[in-house]
PDB file of C-alpha atoms and ligand atoms in Angstrom:
ATOM      1  CA  VAL A   1      82.017 128.885 125.673  1.00  0.00           C
ATOM      2  CA  ASN A   2      81.635 125.650 123.846  1.00  0.00           C
ATOM      3  CA  GLN A   3      85.245 124.665 123.343  1.00  0.00           C
ATOM      4  CA  LEU A   4      88.178 122.704 124.635  1.00  0.00           C
ATOM      5  CA  GLU A   5      90.915 125.155 125.355  1.00  0.00           C
ATOM      6  CA  ILE A   6      94.552 124.410 126.070  1.00  0.00           C
ATOM      7  CA  ARG A   7      95.925 127.640 127.503  1.00  0.00           C
ATOM      8  CA  ASN A   8      99.687 128.267 127.687  1.00  0.00           C
ATOM      9  CA  LEU A   9     100.277 124.777 128.887  1.00  0.00           C
ATOM     10  CA  HIS A  10     103.648 123.893 130.297  1.00  0.00           C
ATOM     11  CA  ALA A  11     104.280 120.399 131.603  1.00  0.00           C
ATOM     12  CA  LYS A  12     107.034 118.068 132.623  1.00  0.00           C
ATOM     13  CA  ILE A  13     107.465 114.447 133.466  1.00  0.00           C
ATOM     14  CA  VAL A  14     107.087 114.023 137.274  1.00  0.00           C
ATOM     15  CA  ASP A  15     110.763 114.208 138.521  1.00  0.00           C
ATOM     16  CA  GLY A  16     111.879 114.602 134.912  1.00  0.00           C
ATOM     17  CA  GLU A  17     112.332 116.808 131.908  1.00  0.00           C
ATOM     18  CA  THR A  18     109.989 119.465 130.530  1.00  0.00           C
ATOM     19  CA  ILE A  19     107.970 118.277 127.492  1.00  0.00           C
ATOM     20  CA  LEU A  20     105.354 120.982 126.843  1.00  0.00           C
ATOM     21  CA  ASN A  21     106.557 124.544 126.485  1.00  0.00           C
ATOM     22  CA  GLY A  22     103.444 126.659 126.305  1.00  0.00           C
ATOM     23  CA  VAL A  23     100.801 124.943 124.147  1.00  0.00           C
ATOM     24  CA  ASN A  24      97.908 127.117 122.987  1.00  0.00           C
ATOM     25  CA  LEU A  25      95.033 125.490 121.150  1.00  0.00           C
ATOM     26  CA  ILE A  26      91.312 125.994 120.903  1.00  0.00           C
ATOM     27  CA  LEU A  27      89.047 123.254 119.655  1.00  0.00           C
ATOM     28  CA  PRO A  28      85.486 124.584 119.227  1.00  0.00           C
ATOM     29  CA  LYS A  29      82.689 122.139 119.741  1.00  0.00           C
ATOM     30  CA  GLY A  30      81.436 120.961 116.351  1.00  0.00           C
ATOM     31  CA  GLN A  31      84.937 120.887 114.773  1.00  0.00           C
ATOM     32  CA  VAL A  32      87.623 118.330 114.054  1.00  0.00           C
ATOM     33  CA  HIS A  33      91.251 119.497 114.391  1.00  0.00           C
ATOM     34  CA  ALA A  34      94.455 117.643 113.613  1.00  0.00           C
ATOM     35  CA  ILE A  35      97.714 117.925 115.505  1.00  0.00           C
ATOM     36  CA  MET A  36     100.709 116.931 113.419  1.00  0.00           C
ATOM     37  CA  GLY A  37     104.382 117.064 114.105  1.00  0.00           C
ATOM     38  CA  PRO A  38     107.622 115.129 114.030  1.00  0.00           C
ATOM     39  CA  ASN A  39     108.390 112.287 116.397  1.00  0.00           C
ATOM     40  CA  GLY A  40     109.122 113.416 119.894  1.00  0.00           C
ATOM     41  CA  ALA A  41     107.370 116.804 119.543  1.00  0.00           C
ATOM     42  CA  GLY A  42     105.129 116.079 122.521  1.00  0.00           C
ATOM     43  CA  LYS A  43     101.873 115.200 120.736  1.00  0.00           C
ATOM     44  CA  SER A  44     101.150 112.007 122.704  1.00  0.00           C
ATOM     45  CA  THR A  45     102.178 113.719 125.913  1.00  0.00           C
ATOM     46  CA  LEU A  46      99.573 116.431 125.310  1.00  0.00           C
ATOM     47  CA  GLY A  47      96.952 113.817 124.702  1.00  0.00           C
ATOM     48  CA  LYS A  48      97.825 111.962 127.875  1.00  0.00           C
ATOM     49  CA  ILE A  49      97.857 115.165 129.894  1.00  0.00           C
ATOM     50  CA  ILE A  50      94.401 116.127 128.579  1.00  0.00           C
ATOM     51  CA  ALA A  51      93.349 112.639 129.703  1.00  0.00           C
ATOM     52  CA  GLY A  52      94.687 113.232 133.156  1.00  0.00           C
ATOM     53  CA  ASP A  53      97.724 110.952 133.159  1.00  0.00           C
ATOM     54  CA  PRO A  54      99.366 111.350 136.585  1.00  0.00           C
ATOM     55  CA  SER A  55     102.895 110.746 135.340  1.00  0.00           C
ATOM     56  CA  TYR A  56     102.988 114.333 134.136  1.00  0.00           C
ATOM     57  CA  GLU A  57     103.004 117.563 136.099  1.00  0.00           C
ATOM     58  CA  ILE A  58     101.527 120.820 134.832  1.00  0.00           C
ATOM     59  CA  THR A  59     103.828 123.630 135.777  1.00  0.00           C
ATOM     60  CA  LYS A  60     101.868 126.465 134.132  1.00  0.00           C
ATOM     61  CA  GLY A  61      98.679 127.114 132.150  1.00  0.00           C
ATOM     62  CA  ASP A  62      95.357 125.460 132.090  1.00  0.00           C
ATOM     63  CA  ILE A  63      92.981 123.079 130.245  1.00  0.00           C
ATOM     64  CA  LEU A  64      89.379 124.254 130.055  1.00  0.00           C
ATOM     65  CA  MET A  65      86.411 122.273 128.939  1.00  0.00           C
ATOM     66  CA  ASP A  66      83.432 124.532 128.090  1.00  0.00           C
ATOM     67  CA  GLY A  67      85.052 127.282 130.191  1.00  0.00           C
ATOM     68  CA  GLU A  68      85.809 125.136 133.240  1.00  0.00           C
ATOM     69  CA  SER A  69      89.267 124.001 134.276  1.00  0.00           C
ATOM     70  CA  ILE A  70      89.585 120.193 134.326  1.00  0.00           C
ATOM     71  CA  LEU A  71      93.003 120.138 135.956  1.00  0.00           C
ATOM     72  CA  GLU A  72      91.699 119.119 139.395  1.00  0.00           C
ATOM     73  CA  MET A  73      89.587 116.257 137.895  1.00  0.00           C
ATOM     74  CA  GLU A  74      90.822 112.680 137.929  1.00  0.00           C
ATOM     75  CA  ALA A  75      90.861 110.830 134.596  1.00  0.00           C
ATOM     76  CA  ASP A  76      87.578 109.005 135.227  1.00  0.00           C
ATOM     77  CA  GLU A  77      85.868 112.237 136.181  1.00  0.00           C
ATOM     78  CA  ARG A  78      86.996 113.876 132.943  1.00  0.00           C
ATOM     79  CA  ALA A  79      85.543 110.919 131.029  1.00  0.00           C
ATOM     80  CA  ARG A  80      82.223 111.305 132.901  1.00  0.00           C
ATOM     81  CA  ASN A  81      82.203 114.952 131.850  1.00  0.00           C
ATOM     82  CA  GLY A  82      82.335 114.019 128.241  1.00  0.00           C
ATOM     83  CA  LEU A  83      85.973 113.550 127.363  1.00  0.00           C
ATOM     84  CA  PHE A  84      86.982 110.444 125.401  1.00  0.00           C
ATOM     85  CA  LEU A  85      90.539 109.289 124.977  1.00  0.00           C
ATOM     86  CA  ALA A  86      90.726 106.591 122.363  1.00  0.00           C
ATOM     87  CA  PHE A  87      94.238 105.386 123.153  1.00  0.00           C
ATOM     88  CA  GLN A  88      93.503 105.147 126.868  1.00  0.00           C
ATOM     89  CA  TYR A  89      91.657 101.851 126.406  1.00  0.00           C
ATOM     90  CA  PRO A  90      93.083  98.944 128.374  1.00  0.00           C
ATOM     91  CA  VAL A  91      95.240  96.700 126.337  1.00  0.00           C
ATOM     92  CA  GLU A  92      93.319  93.573 127.235  1.00  0.00           C
ATOM     93  CA  VAL A  93      90.490  92.768 129.584  1.00  0.00           C
ATOM     94  CA  PRO A  94      90.181  89.009 129.701  1.00  0.00           C
ATOM     95  CA  GLY A  95      86.989  87.829 131.340  1.00  0.00           C
ATOM     96  CA  VAL A  96      84.925  90.904 130.411  1.00  0.00           C
ATOM     97  CA  SER A  97      83.032  90.894 127.142  1.00  0.00           C
ATOM     98  CA  ASN A  98      83.371  93.840 124.856  1.00  0.00           C
ATOM     99  CA  ALA A  99      79.686  94.728 125.116  1.00  0.00           C
ATOM    100  CA  ASN A 100      79.634  94.402 128.863  1.00  0.00           C
ATOM    101  CA  PHE A 101      82.701  96.626 129.254  1.00  0.00           C
ATOM    102  CA  LEU A 102      81.014  99.221 127.131  1.00  0.00           C
ATOM    103  CA  ARG A 103      77.724  98.992 128.976  1.00  0.00           C
ATOM    104  CA  LEU A 104      79.588  99.590 132.294  1.00  0.00           C
ATOM    105  CA  ALA A 105      81.481 102.514 130.794  1.00  0.00           C
ATOM    106  CA  LEU A 106      78.203 104.023 129.558  1.00  0.00           C
ATOM    107  CA  GLN A 107      76.612 103.427 132.975  1.00  0.00           C
ATOM    108  CA  ALA A 108      79.575 105.153 134.731  1.00  0.00           C
ATOM    109  CA  LYS A 109      79.300 108.091 132.367  1.00  0.00           C
ATOM    110  CA  LYS A 110      75.548 108.437 132.795  1.00  0.00           C
ATOM    111  CA  GLY A 111      75.678 107.781 136.530  1.00  0.00           C
ATOM    112  CA  GLY A 112      72.767 105.397 136.370  1.00  0.00           C
ATOM    113  CA  GLU A 113      71.279 102.340 134.738  1.00  0.00           C
ATOM    114  CA  VAL A 114      71.498 102.063 131.027  1.00  0.00           C
ATOM    115  CA  ASN A 115      68.358 101.495 129.008  1.00  0.00           C
ATOM    116  CA  MET A 116      69.106  98.138 127.342  1.00  0.00           C
ATOM    117  CA  MET A 117      66.979  98.809 124.226  1.00  0.00           C
ATOM    118  CA  GLU A 118      68.688 102.131 123.703  1.00  0.00           C
ATOM    119  CA  PHE A 119      72.098 100.636 124.323  1.00  0.00           C
ATOM    120  CA  TYR A 120      71.511  97.828 121.866  1.00  0.00           C
ATOM    121  CA  GLY A 121      70.156 100.278 119.308  1.00  0.00           C
ATOM    122  CA  LYS A 122      73.341 102.322 119.558  1.00  0.00           C
ATOM    123  CA  LEU A 123      75.505  99.224 119.260  1.00  0.00           C
ATOM    124  CA  GLN A 124      73.661  98.125 116.137  1.00  0.00           C
ATOM    125  CA  LYS A 125      74.047 101.557 114.519  1.00  0.00           C
ATOM    126  CA  ALA A 126      77.730 101.708 115.272  1.00  0.00           C
ATOM    127  CA  LEU A 127      78.323  98.202 113.976  1.00  0.00           C
ATOM    128  CA  GLN A 128      76.481  99.032 110.781  1.00  0.00           C
ATOM    129  CA  THR A 129      78.525 102.219 110.213  1.00  0.00           C
ATOM    130  CA  LEU A 130      81.753 100.371 110.886  1.00  0.00           C
ATOM    131  CA  GLU A 131      80.706  97.471 108.624  1.00  0.00           C
ATOM    132  CA  TRP A 132      81.175  95.081 111.474  1.00  0.00           C
ATOM    133  CA  ASP A 133      79.840  91.827 112.740  1.00  0.00           C
ATOM    134  CA  GLU A 134      77.985  91.356 116.044  1.00  0.00           C
ATOM    135  CA  SER A 135      80.475  88.628 117.017  1.00  0.00           C
ATOM    136  CA  ILE A 136      82.879  91.342 118.182  1.00  0.00           C
ATOM    137  CA  LEU A 137      80.532  92.143 121.049  1.00  0.00           C
ATOM    138  CA  THR A 138      80.833  88.824 122.882  1.00  0.00           C
ATOM    139  CA  ARG A 139      84.633  88.570 122.614  1.00  0.00           C
ATOM    140  CA  TYR A 140      86.684  89.622 125.662  1.00  0.00           C
ATOM    141  CA  LEU A 141      87.743  93.209 125.278  1.00  0.00           C
ATOM    142  CA  ASN A 142      90.893  93.445 123.135  1.00  0.00           C
ATOM    143  CA  ASP A 143      91.841  89.857 123.921  1.00  0.00           C
ATOM    144  CA  GLY A 144      93.445  88.577 120.751  1.00  0.00           C
ATOM    145  CA  PHE A 145      92.137  91.560 118.774  1.00  0.00           C
ATOM    146  CA  SER A 146      94.314  92.483 115.813  1.00  0.00           C
ATOM    147  CA  GLY A 147      95.721  96.023 115.720  1.00  0.00           C
ATOM    148  CA  GLY A 148      92.988  96.986 113.235  1.00  0.00           C
ATOM    149  CA  GLU A 149      90.243  95.423 115.369  1.00  0.00           C
ATOM    150  CA  LYS A 150      91.436  97.427 118.365  1.00  0.00           C
ATOM    151  CA  LYS A 151      91.294 100.701 116.484  1.00  0.00           C
ATOM    152  CA  ARG A 152      87.904  99.930 115.030  1.00  0.00           C
ATOM    153  CA  ASN A 153      86.640  98.879 118.460  1.00  0.00           C
ATOM    154  CA  GLU A 154      87.847 102.208 119.970  1.00  0.00           C
ATOM    155  CA  ILE A 155      85.756 104.037 117.375  1.00  0.00           C
ATOM    156  CA  MET A 156      82.780 101.794 118.149  1.00  0.00           C
ATOM    157  CA  HIS A 157      83.064 102.623 121.846  1.00  0.00           C
ATOM    158  CA  MET A 158      83.277 106.323 121.010  1.00  0.00           C
ATOM    159  CA  MET A 159      80.159 106.134 118.907  1.00  0.00           C
ATOM    160  CA  VAL A 160      78.195 104.501 121.710  1.00  0.00           C
ATOM    161  CA  LEU A 161      79.574 106.707 124.535  1.00  0.00           C
ATOM    162  CA  GLU A 162      78.884 109.888 122.520  1.00  0.00           C
ATOM    163  CA  PRO A 163      81.568 112.041 124.105  1.00  0.00           C
ATOM    164  CA  THR A 164      81.585 115.825 123.713  1.00  0.00           C
ATOM    165  CA  TYR A 165      85.260 115.897 122.976  1.00  0.00           C
ATOM    166  CA  ALA A 166      87.445 113.044 121.737  1.00  0.00           C
ATOM    167  CA  ILE A 167      91.183 112.855 121.500  1.00  0.00           C
ATOM    168  CA  MET A 168      92.559 110.231 119.156  1.00  0.00           C
ATOM    169  CA  ASP A 169      96.242 109.550 119.162  1.00  0.00           C
ATOM    170  CA  GLU A 170      97.626 107.713 116.106  1.00  0.00           C
ATOM    171  CA  THR A 171      94.259 106.119 115.391  1.00  0.00           C
ATOM    172  CA  ASP A 172      95.608 105.487 111.894  1.00  0.00           C
ATOM    173  CA  SER A 173      98.751 103.653 112.820  1.00  0.00           C
ATOM    174  CA  GLY A 174      98.830 100.051 111.682  1.00  0.00           C
ATOM    175  CA  LEU A 175      95.661 100.321 109.630  1.00  0.00           C
ATOM    176  CA  ASP A 176      95.442  99.212 106.011  1.00  0.00           C
ATOM    177  CA  ILE A 177      93.609 101.530 103.702  1.00  0.00           C
ATOM    178  CA  ASP A 178      90.232  99.713 103.993  1.00  0.00           C
ATOM    179  CA  ALA A 179      90.310  99.743 107.752  1.00  0.00           C
ATOM    180  CA  LEU A 180      91.422 103.405 107.694  1.00  0.00           C
ATOM    181  CA  LYS A 181      88.366 104.272 105.554  1.00  0.00           C
ATOM    182  CA  VAL A 182      86.036 102.496 107.922  1.00  0.00           C
ATOM    183  CA  VAL A 183      87.542 104.238 110.997  1.00  0.00           C
ATOM    184  CA  ALA A 184      87.144 107.547 109.167  1.00  0.00           C
ATOM    185  CA  LYS A 185      83.523 106.727 108.412  1.00  0.00           C
ATOM    186  CA  GLY A 186      82.920 106.254 112.182  1.00  0.00           C
ATOM    187  CA  VAL A 187      84.538 109.602 113.081  1.00  0.00           C
ATOM    188  CA  ASN A 188      82.736 111.375 110.292  1.00  0.00           C
ATOM    189  CA  ALA A 189      79.452 109.913 111.455  1.00  0.00           C
ATOM    190  CA  MET A 190      80.078 111.527 114.853  1.00  0.00           C
ATOM    191  CA  ARG A 191      80.630 114.971 113.403  1.00  0.00           C
ATOM    192  CA  GLY A 192      78.018 117.456 114.395  1.00  0.00           C
ATOM    193  CA  PRO A 193      77.394 120.529 116.583  1.00  0.00           C
ATOM    194  CA  ASN A 194      77.825 118.611 119.823  1.00  0.00           C
ATOM    195  CA  PHE A 195      81.049 116.857 119.067  1.00  0.00           C
ATOM    196  CA  GLY A 196      84.677 118.009 118.820  1.00  0.00           C
ATOM    197  CA  ALA A 197      87.719 115.898 118.038  1.00  0.00           C
ATOM    198  CA  LEU A 198      91.437 116.283 118.147  1.00  0.00           C
ATOM    199  CA  LEU A 199      93.223 113.838 115.805  1.00  0.00           C
ATOM    200  CA  ILE A 200      96.858 113.379 116.697  1.00  0.00           C
ATOM    201  CA  THR A 201      98.704 112.014 113.696  1.00  0.00           C
ATOM    202  CA  HIS A 202     102.183 111.806 112.317  1.00  0.00           C
ATOM    203  CA  TYR A 203     100.914 111.321 108.702  1.00  0.00           C
ATOM    204  CA  GLN A 204      98.638 113.150 106.378  1.00  0.00           C
ATOM    205  CA  ARG A 205      96.973 109.959 105.045  1.00  0.00           C
ATOM    206  CA  LEU A 206      94.100 109.868 107.609  1.00  0.00           C
ATOM    207  CA  LEU A 207      93.241 113.435 106.734  1.00  0.00           C
ATOM    208  CA  ASN A 208      92.282 112.447 103.190  1.00  0.00           C
ATOM    209  CA  TYR A 209      89.332 110.727 104.753  1.00  0.00           C
ATOM    210  CA  ILE A 210      88.638 112.909 107.741  1.00  0.00           C
ATOM    211  CA  ILE A 211      88.948 116.455 106.381  1.00  0.00           C
ATOM    212  CA  PRO A 212      89.886 118.569 109.437  1.00  0.00           C
ATOM    213  CA  ASP A 213      88.574 122.029 110.121  1.00  0.00           C
ATOM    214  CA  ALA A 214      92.091 123.036 111.195  1.00  0.00           C
ATOM    215  CA  VAL A 215      95.584 121.601 111.330  1.00  0.00           C
ATOM    216  CA  HIS A 216      98.079 122.491 114.079  1.00  0.00           C
ATOM    217  CA  VAL A 217     101.779 121.686 113.918  1.00  0.00           C
ATOM    218  CA  MET A 218     103.647 120.880 117.118  1.00  0.00           C
ATOM    219  CA  ILE A 219     107.412 121.180 117.415  1.00  0.00           C
ATOM    220  CA  ASP A 220     109.366 120.992 120.674  1.00  0.00           C
ATOM    221  CA  GLY A 221     106.305 121.125 122.887  1.00  0.00           C
ATOM    222  CA  ARG A 222     104.572 124.099 121.257  1.00  0.00           C
ATOM    223  CA  ILE A 223     102.117 124.748 118.439  1.00  0.00           C
ATOM    224  CA  VAL A 224     104.254 126.683 115.953  1.00  0.00           C
ATOM    225  CA  THR A 225     101.820 127.116 113.120  1.00  0.00           C
ATOM    226  CA  SER A 226      98.193 126.347 112.218  1.00  0.00           C
ATOM    227  CA  GLY A 227      96.232 126.331 109.046  1.00  0.00           C
ATOM    228  CA  GLY A 228      93.614 124.470 107.040  1.00  0.00           C
ATOM    229  CA  PRO A 229      93.727 120.961 105.480  1.00  0.00           C
ATOM    230  CA  GLU A 230      96.212 122.252 102.842  1.00  0.00           C
ATOM    231  CA  LEU A 231      98.773 122.579 105.639  1.00  0.00           C
ATOM    232  CA  ALA A 232      98.744 118.794 106.093  1.00  0.00           C
ATOM    233  CA  LEU A 233      99.399 118.314 102.347  1.00  0.00           C
ATOM    234  CA  LYS A 234     102.285 120.804 102.431  1.00  0.00           C
ATOM    235  CA  LEU A 235     103.837 118.867 105.369  1.00  0.00           C
ATOM    236  CA  GLU A 236     103.439 115.602 103.463  1.00  0.00           C
ATOM    237  CA  GLU A 237     105.251 117.118 100.449  1.00  0.00           C
ATOM    238  CA  GLN A 238     107.853 119.209 102.146  1.00  0.00           C
ATOM    239  CA  GLY A 239     108.433 117.584 105.468  1.00  0.00           C
ATOM    240  CA  TYR A 240     108.847 119.402 108.808  1.00  0.00           C
ATOM    241  CA  ASP A 241     112.118 121.287 108.221  1.00  0.00           C
ATOM    242  CA  TRP A 242     110.437 124.580 107.139  1.00  0.00           C
ATOM    243  CA  VAL A 243     108.229 124.519 110.276  1.00  0.00           C
ATOM    244  CA  LYS A 244     111.252 123.863 112.424  1.00  0.00           C
ATOM    245  CA  GLU A 245     112.720 127.067 111.088  1.00  0.00           C
ATOM    246  CA  LEU A 246     109.530 128.812 112.210  1.00  0.00           C
ATOM    247  CA  ALA A 247     109.946 127.285 115.672  1.00  0.00           C
ATOM    248  CA  VAL A 248     113.474 128.691 115.886  1.00  0.00           C
ATOM    249  CA  THR A 249     112.744 132.164 114.603  1.00  0.00           C
ATOM    250  CA  GLY A 250     109.298 132.446 116.103  1.00  0.00           C
TER     251      GLY A 250
HETATM  252  P1  ADP B 310     105.235 112.484 120.000  1.00  0.00           P
HETATM  253  O1  ADP B 310     103.945 111.858 120.344  1.00  0.00           O
HETATM  254  O2  ADP B 310     105.064 113.832 119.382  1.00  0.00           O
HETATM  255  O3  ADP B 310     106.107 111.615 119.154  1.00  0.00           O
HETATM  256  P2  ADP B 310     105.778 112.224 122.796  1.00  0.00           P
HETATM  257  O4  ADP B 310     104.798 113.082 123.479  1.00  0.00           O
HETATM  258  O5  ADP B 310     105.549 110.757 122.787  1.00  0.00           O
HETATM  259  O6  ADP B 310     106.062 112.768 121.335  1.00  0.00           O
HETATM  260  O7  ADP B 310     107.201 112.421 123.470  1.00  0.00           O
HETATM  261  C1  ADP B 310     107.833 113.722 123.592  1.00  0.00           C
HETATM  262  C2  ADP B 310     109.199 113.582 124.254  1.00  0.00           C
HETATM  263  O8  ADP B 310     108.966 113.364 125.630  1.00  0.00           O
HETATM  264  C3  ADP B 310     110.031 112.423 123.786  1.00  0.00           C
HETATM  265  O9  ADP B 310     111.355 112.838 123.786  1.00  0.00           O
HETATM  266  C4  ADP B 310     109.742 111.355 124.760  1.00  0.00           C
HETATM  267  O10 ADP B 310     110.805 110.442 124.841  1.00  0.00           O
HETATM  268  C5  ADP B 310     109.608 112.121 126.077  1.00  0.00           C
HETATM  269  N1  ADP B 310     108.658 111.488 127.005  1.00  0.00           N
HETATM  270  C6  ADP B 310     107.288 111.601 127.023  1.00  0.00           C
HETATM  271  N2  ADP B 310     106.810 110.949 128.052  1.00  0.00           N
HETATM  272  C7  ADP B 310     107.789 110.405 128.743  1.00  0.00           C
HETATM  273  C8  ADP B 310     107.917 109.614 129.908  1.00  0.00           C
HETATM  274  N3  ADP B 310     106.820 109.219 130.591  1.00  0.00           N
HETATM  275  N4  ADP B 310     109.159 109.286 130.335  1.00  0.00           N
HETATM  276  C9  ADP B 310     110.263 109.700 129.625  1.00  0.00           C
HETATM  277  N5  ADP B 310     110.206 110.440 128.543  1.00  0.00           N
HETATM  278  C10 ADP B 310     109.010 110.780 128.083  1.00  0.00           C
HETATM  279 MG1   MG B 311     106.199 109.332 119.044  1.00  0.00          MG
HETATM  280 MG1   MG B 312     103.046 110.079 119.800  1.00  0.00          MG
END
């Protein structure tokens, strides 16, 4: 089964309140899905739990990657198995160049030495797609990067690491329209039979440039409805009130 499956997932903050109330979602490999929903719905929490954030406790359900539960895996093991969490990147890593950090991450994922020619080739290709200058490679990771540079850099890392499944939380926030288009170009370049992505976003804007295969709406820690790209447009026009009604009656 080539898919990332969230199966009846219930989760709470360790020693705290329940946030997820039975999330069901299947992301087939080869597809891009969006998760939308009002503030506080639990979208970021879901992303962090998929990443293996230890501040949350799963009380019921499972997360399966290609048919295998990942719940017992630490965050770094999940990454080695092909999961990429864009927002998980360290805020700043002074003293470590961007390229070196990426080379070490790739090495950890591969479990061995990285072929430098191949690595350099991937870097060049990613930079070209993202319309970016090589000077970003020698800067310390995220040190003094603007918000837009951080987002673009996350996409660059994703392109080089070539994950099987990527979760991107609010990748669009703080981007002007040109930066947004470039980020979308990177994600679209990744699309293919061996890549699946979950785009978590509060706004429909990003989905004008990355047309999702499916859109899921989360309210109060559950997916209450799903549909095609037109669902995102409807939410943009009509807001979330009509879906909240579904959440109550459903
Ligand atoms: P969204 O991303 O959809 O806006 P979040 O997942 O960030 O929603 O948050 C869902 C709810 O859970 C919010 O009410 C938020 O305050 C709460 N929450 C999430 N994580 C924590 C945490 N670590 N500590 C306290 N409250 C949290
Ligand atoms: Mg929020
Ligand atoms: Mg959020």
